[in-house]
Each structure stands twice: as C-alpha cells, then as structure tokens.
Coordinates of C-alpha atoms and ligand atoms in Angstrom, one line a residue:
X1 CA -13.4 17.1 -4.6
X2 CA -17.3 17.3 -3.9
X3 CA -19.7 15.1 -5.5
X4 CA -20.9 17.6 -8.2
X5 CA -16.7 17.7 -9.3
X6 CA -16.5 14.1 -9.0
X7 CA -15.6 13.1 -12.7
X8 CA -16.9 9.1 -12.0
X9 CA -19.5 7.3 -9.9
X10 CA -20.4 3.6 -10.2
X11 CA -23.5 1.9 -8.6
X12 CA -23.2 -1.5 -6.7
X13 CA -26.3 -3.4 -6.9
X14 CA -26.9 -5.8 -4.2
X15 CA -25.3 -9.2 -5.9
X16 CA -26.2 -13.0 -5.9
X17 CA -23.8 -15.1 -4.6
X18 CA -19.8 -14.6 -5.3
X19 CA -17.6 -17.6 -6.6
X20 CA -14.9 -18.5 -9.3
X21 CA -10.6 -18.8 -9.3
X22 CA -9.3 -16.1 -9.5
X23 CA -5.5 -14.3 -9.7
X24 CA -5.2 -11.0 -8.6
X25 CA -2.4 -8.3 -10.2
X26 CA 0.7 -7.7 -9.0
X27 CA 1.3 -6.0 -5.4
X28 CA 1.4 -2.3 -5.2
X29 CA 4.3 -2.2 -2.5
X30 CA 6.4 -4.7 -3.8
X31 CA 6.4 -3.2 -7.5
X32 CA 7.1 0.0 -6.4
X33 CA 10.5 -1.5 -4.7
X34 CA 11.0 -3.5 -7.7
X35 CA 11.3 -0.5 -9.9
X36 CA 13.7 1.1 -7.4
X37 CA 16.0 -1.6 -7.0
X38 CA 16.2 -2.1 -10.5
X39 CA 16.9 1.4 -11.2
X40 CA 19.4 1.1 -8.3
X41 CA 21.2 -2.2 -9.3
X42 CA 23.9 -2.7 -11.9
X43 CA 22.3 -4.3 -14.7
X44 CA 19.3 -5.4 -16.4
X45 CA 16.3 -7.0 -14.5
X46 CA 13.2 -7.9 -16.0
X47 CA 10.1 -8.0 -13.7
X48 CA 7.3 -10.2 -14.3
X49 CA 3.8 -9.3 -12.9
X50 CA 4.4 -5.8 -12.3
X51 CA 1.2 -3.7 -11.2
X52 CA 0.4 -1.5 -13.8
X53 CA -1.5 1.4 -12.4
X54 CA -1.4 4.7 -11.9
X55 CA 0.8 5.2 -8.8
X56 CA 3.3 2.6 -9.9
X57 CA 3.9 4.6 -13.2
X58 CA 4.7 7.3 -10.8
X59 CA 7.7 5.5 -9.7
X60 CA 8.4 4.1 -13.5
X61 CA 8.5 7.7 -14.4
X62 CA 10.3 8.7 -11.5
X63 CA 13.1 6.2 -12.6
X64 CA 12.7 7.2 -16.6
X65 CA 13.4 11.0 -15.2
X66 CA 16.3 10.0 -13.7
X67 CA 17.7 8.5 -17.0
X68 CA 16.8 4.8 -16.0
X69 CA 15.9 2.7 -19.5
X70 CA 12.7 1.2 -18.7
X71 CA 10.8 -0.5 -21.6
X72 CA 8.0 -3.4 -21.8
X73 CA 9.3 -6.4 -23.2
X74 CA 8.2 -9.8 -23.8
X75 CA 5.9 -9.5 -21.1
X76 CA 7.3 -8.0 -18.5
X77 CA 8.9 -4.7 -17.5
X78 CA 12.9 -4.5 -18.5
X79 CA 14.6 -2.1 -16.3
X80 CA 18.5 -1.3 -17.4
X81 CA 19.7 -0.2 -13.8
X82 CA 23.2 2.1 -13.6
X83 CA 24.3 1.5 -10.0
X84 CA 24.0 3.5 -7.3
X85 CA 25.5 6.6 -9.1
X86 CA 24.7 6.2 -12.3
X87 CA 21.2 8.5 -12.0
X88 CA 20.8 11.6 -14.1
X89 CA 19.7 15.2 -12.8
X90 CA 15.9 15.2 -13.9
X91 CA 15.9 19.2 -14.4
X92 CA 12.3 19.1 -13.9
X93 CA 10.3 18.4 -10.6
X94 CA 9.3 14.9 -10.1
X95 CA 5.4 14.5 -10.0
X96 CA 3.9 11.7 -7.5
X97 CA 0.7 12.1 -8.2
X98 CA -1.7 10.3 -5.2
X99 CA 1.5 8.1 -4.8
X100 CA 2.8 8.1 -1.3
X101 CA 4.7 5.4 -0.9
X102 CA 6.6 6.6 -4.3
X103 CA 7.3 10.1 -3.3
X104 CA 8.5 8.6 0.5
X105 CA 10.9 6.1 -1.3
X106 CA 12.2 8.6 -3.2
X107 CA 13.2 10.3 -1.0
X108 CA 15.7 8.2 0.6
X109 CA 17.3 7.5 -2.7
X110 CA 17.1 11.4 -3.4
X111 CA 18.8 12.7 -0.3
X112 CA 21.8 10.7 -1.6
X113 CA 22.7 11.9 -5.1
X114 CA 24.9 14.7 -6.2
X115 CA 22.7 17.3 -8.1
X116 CA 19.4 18.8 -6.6
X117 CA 16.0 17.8 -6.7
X118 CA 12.1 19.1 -5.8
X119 CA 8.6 16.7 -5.3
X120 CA 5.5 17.1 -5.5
X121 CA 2.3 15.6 -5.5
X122 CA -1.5 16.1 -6.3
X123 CA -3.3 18.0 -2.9
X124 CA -4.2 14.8 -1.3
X125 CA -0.4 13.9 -1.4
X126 CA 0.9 17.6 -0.5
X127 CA -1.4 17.4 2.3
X128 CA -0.2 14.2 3.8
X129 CA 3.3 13.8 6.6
X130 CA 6.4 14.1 4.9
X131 CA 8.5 15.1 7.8
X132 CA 8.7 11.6 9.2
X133 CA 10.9 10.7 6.5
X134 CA 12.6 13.6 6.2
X135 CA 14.1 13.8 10.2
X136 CA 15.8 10.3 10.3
X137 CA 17.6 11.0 6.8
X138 CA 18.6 14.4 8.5
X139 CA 20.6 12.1 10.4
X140 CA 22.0 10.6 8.1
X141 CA 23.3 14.1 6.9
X142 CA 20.5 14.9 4.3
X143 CA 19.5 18.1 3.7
X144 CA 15.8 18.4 3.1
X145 CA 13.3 21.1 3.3
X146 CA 9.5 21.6 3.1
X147 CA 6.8 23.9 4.6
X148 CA 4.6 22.8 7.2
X149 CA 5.5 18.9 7.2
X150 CA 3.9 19.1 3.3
X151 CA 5.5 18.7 -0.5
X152 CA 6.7 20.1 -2.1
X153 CA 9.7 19.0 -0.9
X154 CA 13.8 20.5 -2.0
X155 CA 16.5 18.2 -1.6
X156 CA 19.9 19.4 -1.9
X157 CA 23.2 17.7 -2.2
X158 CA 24.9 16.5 1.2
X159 CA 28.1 16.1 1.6
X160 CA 28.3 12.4 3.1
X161 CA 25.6 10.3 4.2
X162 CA 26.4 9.0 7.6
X163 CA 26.1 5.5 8.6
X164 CA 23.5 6.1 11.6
X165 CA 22.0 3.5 14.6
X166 CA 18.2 4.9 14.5
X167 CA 15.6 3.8 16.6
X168 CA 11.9 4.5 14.2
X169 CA 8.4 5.8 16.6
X170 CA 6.2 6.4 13.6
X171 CA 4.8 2.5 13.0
X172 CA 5.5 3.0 9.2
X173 CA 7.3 1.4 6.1
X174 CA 7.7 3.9 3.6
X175 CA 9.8 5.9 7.0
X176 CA 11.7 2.3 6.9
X177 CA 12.1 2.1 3.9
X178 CA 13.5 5.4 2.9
X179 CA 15.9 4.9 5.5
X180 CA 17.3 1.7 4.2
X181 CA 17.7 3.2 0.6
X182 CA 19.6 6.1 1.5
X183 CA 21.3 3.7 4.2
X184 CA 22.9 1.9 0.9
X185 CA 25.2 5.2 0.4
X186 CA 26.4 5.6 3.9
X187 CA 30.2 5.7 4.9
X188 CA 29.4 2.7 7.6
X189 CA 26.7 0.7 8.8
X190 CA 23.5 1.5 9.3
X191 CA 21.3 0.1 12.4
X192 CA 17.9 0.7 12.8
X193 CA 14.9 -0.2 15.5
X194 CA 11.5 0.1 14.7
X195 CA 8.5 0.5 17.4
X196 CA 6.4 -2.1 15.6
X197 CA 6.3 -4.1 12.8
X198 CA 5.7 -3.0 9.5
X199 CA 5.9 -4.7 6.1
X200 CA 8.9 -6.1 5.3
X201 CA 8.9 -6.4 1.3
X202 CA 12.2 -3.6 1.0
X203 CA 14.3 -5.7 3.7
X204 CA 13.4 -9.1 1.1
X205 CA 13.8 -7.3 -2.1
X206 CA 17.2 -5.6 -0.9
X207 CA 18.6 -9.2 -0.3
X208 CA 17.5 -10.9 -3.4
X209 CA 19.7 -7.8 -5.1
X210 CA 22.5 -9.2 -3.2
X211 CA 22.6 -6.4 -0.5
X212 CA 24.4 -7.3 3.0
X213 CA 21.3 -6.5 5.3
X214 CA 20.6 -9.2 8.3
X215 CA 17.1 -8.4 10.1
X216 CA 14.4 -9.4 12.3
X217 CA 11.1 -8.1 13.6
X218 CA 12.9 -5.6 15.6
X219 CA 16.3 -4.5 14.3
X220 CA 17.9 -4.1 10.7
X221 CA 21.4 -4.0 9.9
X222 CA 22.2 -3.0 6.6
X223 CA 25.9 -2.4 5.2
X224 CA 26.1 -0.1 2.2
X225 CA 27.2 -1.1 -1.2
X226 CA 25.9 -1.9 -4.7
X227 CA 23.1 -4.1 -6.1
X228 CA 23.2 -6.6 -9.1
X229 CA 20.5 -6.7 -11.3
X230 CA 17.9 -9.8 -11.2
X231 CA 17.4 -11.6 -14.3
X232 CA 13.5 -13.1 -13.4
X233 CA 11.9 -11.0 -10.5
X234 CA 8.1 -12.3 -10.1
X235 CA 5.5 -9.6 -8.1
X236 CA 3.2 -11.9 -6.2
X237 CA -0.5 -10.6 -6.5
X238 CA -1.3 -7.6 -3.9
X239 CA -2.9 -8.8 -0.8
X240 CA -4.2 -5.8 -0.2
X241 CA -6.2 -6.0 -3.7
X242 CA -7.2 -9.6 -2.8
X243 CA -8.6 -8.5 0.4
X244 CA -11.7 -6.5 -1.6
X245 CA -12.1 -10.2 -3.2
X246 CA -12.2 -11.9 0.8
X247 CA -14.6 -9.9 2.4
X248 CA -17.1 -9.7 -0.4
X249 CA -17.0 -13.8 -0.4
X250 CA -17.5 -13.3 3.4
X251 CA -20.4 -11.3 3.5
X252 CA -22.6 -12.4 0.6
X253 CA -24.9 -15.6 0.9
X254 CA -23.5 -18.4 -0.4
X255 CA -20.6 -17.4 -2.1
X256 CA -17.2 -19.0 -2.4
X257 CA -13.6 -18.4 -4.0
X258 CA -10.2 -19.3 -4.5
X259 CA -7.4 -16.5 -5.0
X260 CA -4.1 -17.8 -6.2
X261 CA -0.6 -16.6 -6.7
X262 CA -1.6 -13.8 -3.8
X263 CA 1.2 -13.0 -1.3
X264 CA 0.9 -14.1 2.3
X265 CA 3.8 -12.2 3.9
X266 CA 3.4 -12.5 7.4
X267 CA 3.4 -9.2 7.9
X268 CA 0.7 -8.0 5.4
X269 CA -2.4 -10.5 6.5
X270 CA -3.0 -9.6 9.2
X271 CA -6.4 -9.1 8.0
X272 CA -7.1 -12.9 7.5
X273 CA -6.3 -13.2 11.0
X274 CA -8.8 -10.4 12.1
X275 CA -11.4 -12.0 10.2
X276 CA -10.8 -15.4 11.7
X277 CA -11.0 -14.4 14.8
X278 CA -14.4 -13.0 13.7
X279 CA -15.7 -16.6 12.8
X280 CA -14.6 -16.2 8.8
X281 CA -14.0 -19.6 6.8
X282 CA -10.3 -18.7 5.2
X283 CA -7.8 -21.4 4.5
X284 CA -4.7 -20.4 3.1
X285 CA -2.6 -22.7 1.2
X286 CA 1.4 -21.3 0.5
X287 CA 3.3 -22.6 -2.8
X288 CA 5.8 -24.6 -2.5
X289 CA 8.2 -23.1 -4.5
X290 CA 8.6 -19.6 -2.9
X291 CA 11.1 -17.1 -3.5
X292 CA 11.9 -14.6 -1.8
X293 CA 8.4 -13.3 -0.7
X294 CA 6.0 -16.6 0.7
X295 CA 2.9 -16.1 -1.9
X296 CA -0.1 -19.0 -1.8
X297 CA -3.9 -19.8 -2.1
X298 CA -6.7 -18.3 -0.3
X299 CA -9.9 -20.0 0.1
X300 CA -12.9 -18.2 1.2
X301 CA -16.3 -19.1 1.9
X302 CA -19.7 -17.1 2.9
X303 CA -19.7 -17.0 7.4
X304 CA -21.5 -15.3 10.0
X305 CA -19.3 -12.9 11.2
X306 CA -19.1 -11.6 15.2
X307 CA -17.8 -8.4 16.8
X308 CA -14.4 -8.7 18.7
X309 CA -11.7 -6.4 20.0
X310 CA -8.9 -6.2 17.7
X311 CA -5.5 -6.6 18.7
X312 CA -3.6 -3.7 18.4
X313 CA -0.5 -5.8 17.6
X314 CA -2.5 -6.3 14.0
X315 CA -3.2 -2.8 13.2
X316 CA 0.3 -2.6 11.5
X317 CA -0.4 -6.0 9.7
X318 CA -3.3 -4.6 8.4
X319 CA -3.6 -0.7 8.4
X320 CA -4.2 -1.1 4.1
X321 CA -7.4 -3.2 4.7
X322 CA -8.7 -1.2 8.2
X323 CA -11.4 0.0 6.1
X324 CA -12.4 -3.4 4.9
X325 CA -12.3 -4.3 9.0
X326 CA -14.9 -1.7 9.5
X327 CA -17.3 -2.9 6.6
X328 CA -16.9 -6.4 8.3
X329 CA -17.8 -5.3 11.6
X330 CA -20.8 -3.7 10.4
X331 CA -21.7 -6.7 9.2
X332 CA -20.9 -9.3 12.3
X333 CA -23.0 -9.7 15.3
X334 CA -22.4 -7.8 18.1
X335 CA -19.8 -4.8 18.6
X336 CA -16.3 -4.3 17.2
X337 CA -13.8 -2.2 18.4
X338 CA -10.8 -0.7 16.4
X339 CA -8.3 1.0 18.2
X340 CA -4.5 2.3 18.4
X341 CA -4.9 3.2 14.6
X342 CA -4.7 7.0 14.6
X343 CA -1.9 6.2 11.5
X344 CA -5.0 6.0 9.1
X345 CA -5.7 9.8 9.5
X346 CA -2.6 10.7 7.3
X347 CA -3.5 8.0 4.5
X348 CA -4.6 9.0 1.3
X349 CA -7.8 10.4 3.1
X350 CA -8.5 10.5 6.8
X351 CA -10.1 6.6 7.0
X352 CA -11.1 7.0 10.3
X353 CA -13.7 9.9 9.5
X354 CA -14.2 8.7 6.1
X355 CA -15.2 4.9 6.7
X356 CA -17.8 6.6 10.4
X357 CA -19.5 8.7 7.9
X358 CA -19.9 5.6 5.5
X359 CA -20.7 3.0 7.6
X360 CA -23.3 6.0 9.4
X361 CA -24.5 7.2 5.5
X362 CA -25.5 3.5 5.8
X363 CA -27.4 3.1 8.7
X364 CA -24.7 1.5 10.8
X365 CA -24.1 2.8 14.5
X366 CA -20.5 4.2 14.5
X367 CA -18.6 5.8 17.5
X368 CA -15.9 7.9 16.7
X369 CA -12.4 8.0 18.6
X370 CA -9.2 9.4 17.7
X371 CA -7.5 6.9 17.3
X372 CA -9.9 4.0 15.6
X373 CA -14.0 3.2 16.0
X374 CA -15.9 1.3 17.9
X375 CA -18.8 -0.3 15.1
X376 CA -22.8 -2.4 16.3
X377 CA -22.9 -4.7 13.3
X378 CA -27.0 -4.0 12.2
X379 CA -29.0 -4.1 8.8
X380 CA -27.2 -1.9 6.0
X381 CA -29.2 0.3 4.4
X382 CA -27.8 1.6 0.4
X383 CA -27.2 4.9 -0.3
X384 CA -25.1 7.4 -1.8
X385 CA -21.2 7.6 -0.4
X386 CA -18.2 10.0 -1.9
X387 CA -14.9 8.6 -1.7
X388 CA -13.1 11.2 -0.1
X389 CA -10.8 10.8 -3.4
X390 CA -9.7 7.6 -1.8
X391 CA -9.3 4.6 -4.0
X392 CA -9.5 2.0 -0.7
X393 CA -12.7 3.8 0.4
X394 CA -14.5 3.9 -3.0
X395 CA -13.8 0.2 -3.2
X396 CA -15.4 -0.7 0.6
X397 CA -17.8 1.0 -0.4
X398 CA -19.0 -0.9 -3.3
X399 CA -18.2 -4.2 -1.8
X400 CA -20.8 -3.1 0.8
X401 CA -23.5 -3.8 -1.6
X402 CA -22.7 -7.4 -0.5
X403 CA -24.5 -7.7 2.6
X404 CA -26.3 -4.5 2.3
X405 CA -30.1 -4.0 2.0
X406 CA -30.1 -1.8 -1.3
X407 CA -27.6 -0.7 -4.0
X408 CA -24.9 1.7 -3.4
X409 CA -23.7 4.8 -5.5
X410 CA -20.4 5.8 -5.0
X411 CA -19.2 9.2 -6.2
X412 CA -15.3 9.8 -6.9
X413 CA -14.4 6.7 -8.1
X414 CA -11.6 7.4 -10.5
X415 CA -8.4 7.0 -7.9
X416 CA -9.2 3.3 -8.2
X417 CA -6.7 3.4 -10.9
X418 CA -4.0 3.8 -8.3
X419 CA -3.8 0.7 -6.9
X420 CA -6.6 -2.2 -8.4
X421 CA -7.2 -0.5 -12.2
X422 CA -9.1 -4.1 -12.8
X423 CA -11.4 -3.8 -9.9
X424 CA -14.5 -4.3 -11.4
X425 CA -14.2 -6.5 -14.0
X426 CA -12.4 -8.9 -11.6
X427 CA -15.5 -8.4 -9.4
X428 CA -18.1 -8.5 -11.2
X429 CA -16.5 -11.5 -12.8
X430 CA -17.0 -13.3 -9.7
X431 CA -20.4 -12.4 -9.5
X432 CA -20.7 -8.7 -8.3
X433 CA -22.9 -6.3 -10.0
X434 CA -21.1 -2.7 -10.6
X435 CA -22.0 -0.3 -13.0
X436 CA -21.2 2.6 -14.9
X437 CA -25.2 4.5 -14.0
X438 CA -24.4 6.4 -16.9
X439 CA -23.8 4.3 -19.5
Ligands
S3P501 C1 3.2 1.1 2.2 C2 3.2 1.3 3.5 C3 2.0 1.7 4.3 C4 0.8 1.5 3.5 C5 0.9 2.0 2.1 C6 2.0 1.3 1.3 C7 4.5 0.7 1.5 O1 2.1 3.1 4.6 O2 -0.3 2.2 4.1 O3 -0.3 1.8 1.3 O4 4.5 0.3 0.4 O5 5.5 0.8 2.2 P1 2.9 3.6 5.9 O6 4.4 3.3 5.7 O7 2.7 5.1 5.9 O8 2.3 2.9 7.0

C-alpha cells in the first residue's frame, strides 16, 4: 500500500519522560496454540487472557469453520474441543488474513484430516514462504500444493501420516510447530532436530494437554495420541508487545517502568539480553507460582546505550523485536552490528530494508547487508515513515519519537490491530504522546 492508500497515520510527538505499572495483553504465539489445542483436545477448556486481535481471530475463526464451539464466557474464551477427528469440512476456503503463524499451524493440523481444504491470506501473507512447512509434512505423507512457494495453498486428504525422524534447517517455529501438530496423527513416533532454537511455547502447551512429547534445545520426541481439554489455561502477557514498552523506557530521559504478568520464556527474551549487553538497566523478577510457561516482572529504567556485535546465537531469541534492536542501536554510542538474520526478509514485510530506510528517513547512518545491518548510533532527526503494512515497524517507528529530535508521522498504521490492538493507549498512558493528526 503507498502512503496516499494508507487508510491510518498517527504522529508521535517527542514525549516527556515514560513511567507507571503496567500489564501487557495476552501473547500473540501462545494464544494462537491455545485455540488450536483446544480445538484439538477432548473437552472444554477455558482460556483466560487470550489476545484479542485481529490475527488471533484468524485462528478463532479458523477453529469456528471447522465446527469448533468457541464462545466468550465469564471472562475468558470457552473452547468445546472434539478430539483429534472430530473437525468439520469448512466448505469454504479459510482466510488468514496478515496471520502467518495461523495459516503455518494450520497447516500441520490440515494435512491430517479426512476431507479437503484451501488457504489463503491477504497479499502480504500470499507473498510470504509457505513451502518450508509444506516439505517436512510431505514427509510425513501430506499432500500439499501451492504455486511458487505462495498461498493459496490445496490440501488433500493423505492416506496415513507417517511417523517421521526430521532434522529442521529453516531456524523457525511455525516450521516446528506445524510439524509437531500433524506429528500427533502419525502411525509411530515422530523425532525431530532443529538447527537452532526457536520458541518453545507448542512443545509446553502440548504437555500441559497431556501429550507424550519429551524435548530439549535440540531434539523433540513426540508420540501421537489425543489431548484433554484444560479447565483454567492463563496466556502470560506477550513479550514481544512488552518489548515496544522496554525500549521506549530505555531511550527517553528519565523514564521508568514496571511490566508485570509478561512472559520470560527463555527463548523469547533474548532481547533483554541484547539490550543489557548494550548498558540497559532491566531487572527481571519471575513469579513464583509458574505454570507451565515461566512469566514475571520487568523493570526498566532510562540508560545510555552503546553499540556491540550481536550474537548470532540471539537472533532466534529475538527475530520478533530485531526491529526494536535497530531503533536501539541508533540510539547507543558507537556502532552496532546485526547479522545472520536474513529470516526477517520473509516476515510480514522485508525488516531488514524496511527498518535501513527508517532509521536512514531519520538521519541515522545505515549499511545494508543481506543478511542483517550494521547501524552508527547519531542524533535522530523526525520525519515521515510508511510502515511497509507492518504492524512491528509502524510501532518502532513511533517509539522512535522517544529519543528522537522532532515528532514522527507514521503512515499505514492500521495492521497494529494484529498483534498490540491497545498500543497506544497503553503508551501514551505511560507517558507517550501519539495521535490521531486528524482528529
Ligand atoms: C512465531 C514464530 C516466528 C515469529 C512469529 C510468531 C510463532 O516466526 O516471527 O511472529 O508464533 O511461532 P518464524 O517461525 O517464521 O520464525
């Protein structure tokens, strides 16, 4: 979309400083497995602090097309599951929407039913890899076309899928993840290797629904056979959204906050530990009473920030919040340089191009690679940014108005509503200054 399409645009005026408590909504990933297994499972389960947004009720509609009872009750979202072959022919294509991590999870479960089925997606998801999840369920014995590596995407019946011992190149947990759902109707065990490590949230989720999976950061075993509904499964509140929250707090003067019931799974943050490294003042506190993902308190307080290299062994811990990495070494001392990341070309735009013409729209000096940047932290200028349609680059680019000289318009703001519909109240509760410029 170009800017004169874009339907929204919101200005970021350079803020004061940036405090208060705060809780963040539920995590994207985890919610998204949450409806899943639920429709999955045998029974009811009732989820409490499910992110509503709009690529989550791609997944909730997803499940409701499939004949799964879903319904809001009391609170939280009630999902009557039918077992693994209890779901309905949709007759109709099911719709993604920007959702990628819905369309690739669906997939797995998909390539294991008895009746036929076609996705698709809005052109930023139809344009994005498909056929990394589509050759390891091959192997399993699913049959799934496409053109071009694109959706939309036909899935027909298979005979059998086969239990399979899989080694996975492409560093990514939707791939995983699709594997291990389709994995829970194979005739025999499934073992799969992965090059790196990815998030873990469908390996913990699986086992709190009673599945026989053992794993560690380099091999899952996972035995097939039904799930039982949960009766009380909380979300912890997404990282990924609380991240938007931590650098902000970094970069502006003065500023402090504290961001509870957030989940700290190992291997989501490893942002925090990027930004440490960098001289940021994060504590992180984790509750005691943890179930089956480790969720806490983050403190953060205003620091000078300096350029490092960052390990490429934290890439994977942090490819969501890469953007946010680049708006923080734009604003540190001294170089930064970002590499081994050529995974955030095939995101919901290609960040690596996107955040270099940002930070460059912005006066910062930016050097381009394939596979990440290399950033000289300097004075940011404001100005006018599009979004590229991408709701994690429309958000580092407002948070920029933290540290930089003059207020920033963003153009193409609307795909917010995918993952962090609250954004700017919670911000600009805290102290931010966002606007509608045409209200
Ligand atoms: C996700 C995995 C990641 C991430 C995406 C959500 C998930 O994608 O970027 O936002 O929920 O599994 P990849 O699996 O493509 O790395």
């Amino acid at each position: 979309m170009t800017k004169s399409e874009s339907k929204q645009k919101l200005l970021a005026k350079k803020p004061g400083s940036i405090a208060g408590v705060v809780s963040i909504p539920g995590d994207k990933s985890i919610s998204h497995r949450a409806i899943i297994l639920s429709m999955l499972a045998q029974g009811r389960t009732r989820i409490h602090n499910i992110l509503d947004s709009s690529d989550t009720n791609k997944s909730l509609n997803a499940a409701i097309n499939l004949g799964i009872e879903c319904k809001k009750k009391d609170g939280c979202m009630e999902i009557r599951g039918k077992g693994l072959y209890g779901l309905k022919d949709p007759g109709q294509e099911l719709f993604f929407g920007n959702s990628g991590t819905s369309m690739r999870l669906f997939m797995g479960v998909l390539a294991a039913q008895k009746f036929s089925s076609t996705l698709s997606g809005d052109s930023s998801l139809n344009s994005r890899p498909m056929e990394r999840v589509a050759v390891p369920l091959r192997k399993m014995g699913a049959r799934i076309e496409m053109e071009n590596d694109h959706a939309p995407i036909q899935i027909y019946p298979s005979d059998q899928i086969i239990g399979t011992k899989q080694r996975l190149n492409v560093p990514s947990a939707q791939v995983k993840s699709a594997v291990l759902l389709a994995a829970l109707y194979a005739n025999s065990k499934t073992v799969l290797s992965t090059s790196s490590v990815t998030r873990n949230h469908t390996e913990l989720m699986l086992e709190s629904f009673g599945c026989d999976i053992r794993h560690n950061e380099q091999e899952i075993i996972l035995e097939q056979g039904e799930l039982k509904g949960i009766n009380a499964l909380t979300i912890p509140g997404d990282f990924s959204s609380a991240s938007f929250l931590i650098l902000a707090s970094l970069i502006a003067k003065d500023s402090q906050i504290i961001i509870k019931n957030v989940g700290l799974n190992p291997t989501r943050i490893g942002f925090l530990k990027i930004l440490q490294m960098m001289g940021g003042k994060i504590t992180t506190t984790i509750d005691p009473n943890n179930s089956y993902e480790i969720q806490g308190t983050i403190k953060v307080k205003s620091s000078e920030l300096h350029g490092i290299n960052v390990p490429s062994n934290l890439i994977p811990r942090s490819i969501d919040e890469l953007p946010l990495v680049f708006l923080a070494a734009a604003c540190a001392k001294g170089t930064t340089t970002i590499r081994n990341a050529t995974e955030l070309r095939f995101k919901e735009s290609d960040r690596i191009t996107a955040m270099a013409t940002l930070l460059s729209q912005l006066s910062i000096d930016v050097k381009e690679f394939n596979d990440g940047l290399t950033i000289n932290g300097g004075v940011m200028s404001g100005g006018e940014i599009d979004s590229f349609g991408d709701h994690r680059i429309a958000m580092t680019a407002l948070i920029a108005s933290a540290c930089s000289k003059a207020d920033i318009l963003v153009h193409n703001t609307e795909n917010i509503d995918t993952s962090f519909p609250n954004f700017v109240g919670i911000m600009n509760q805290l102290g931010m200054d966002i606007i509608d410029p045409e209200c």
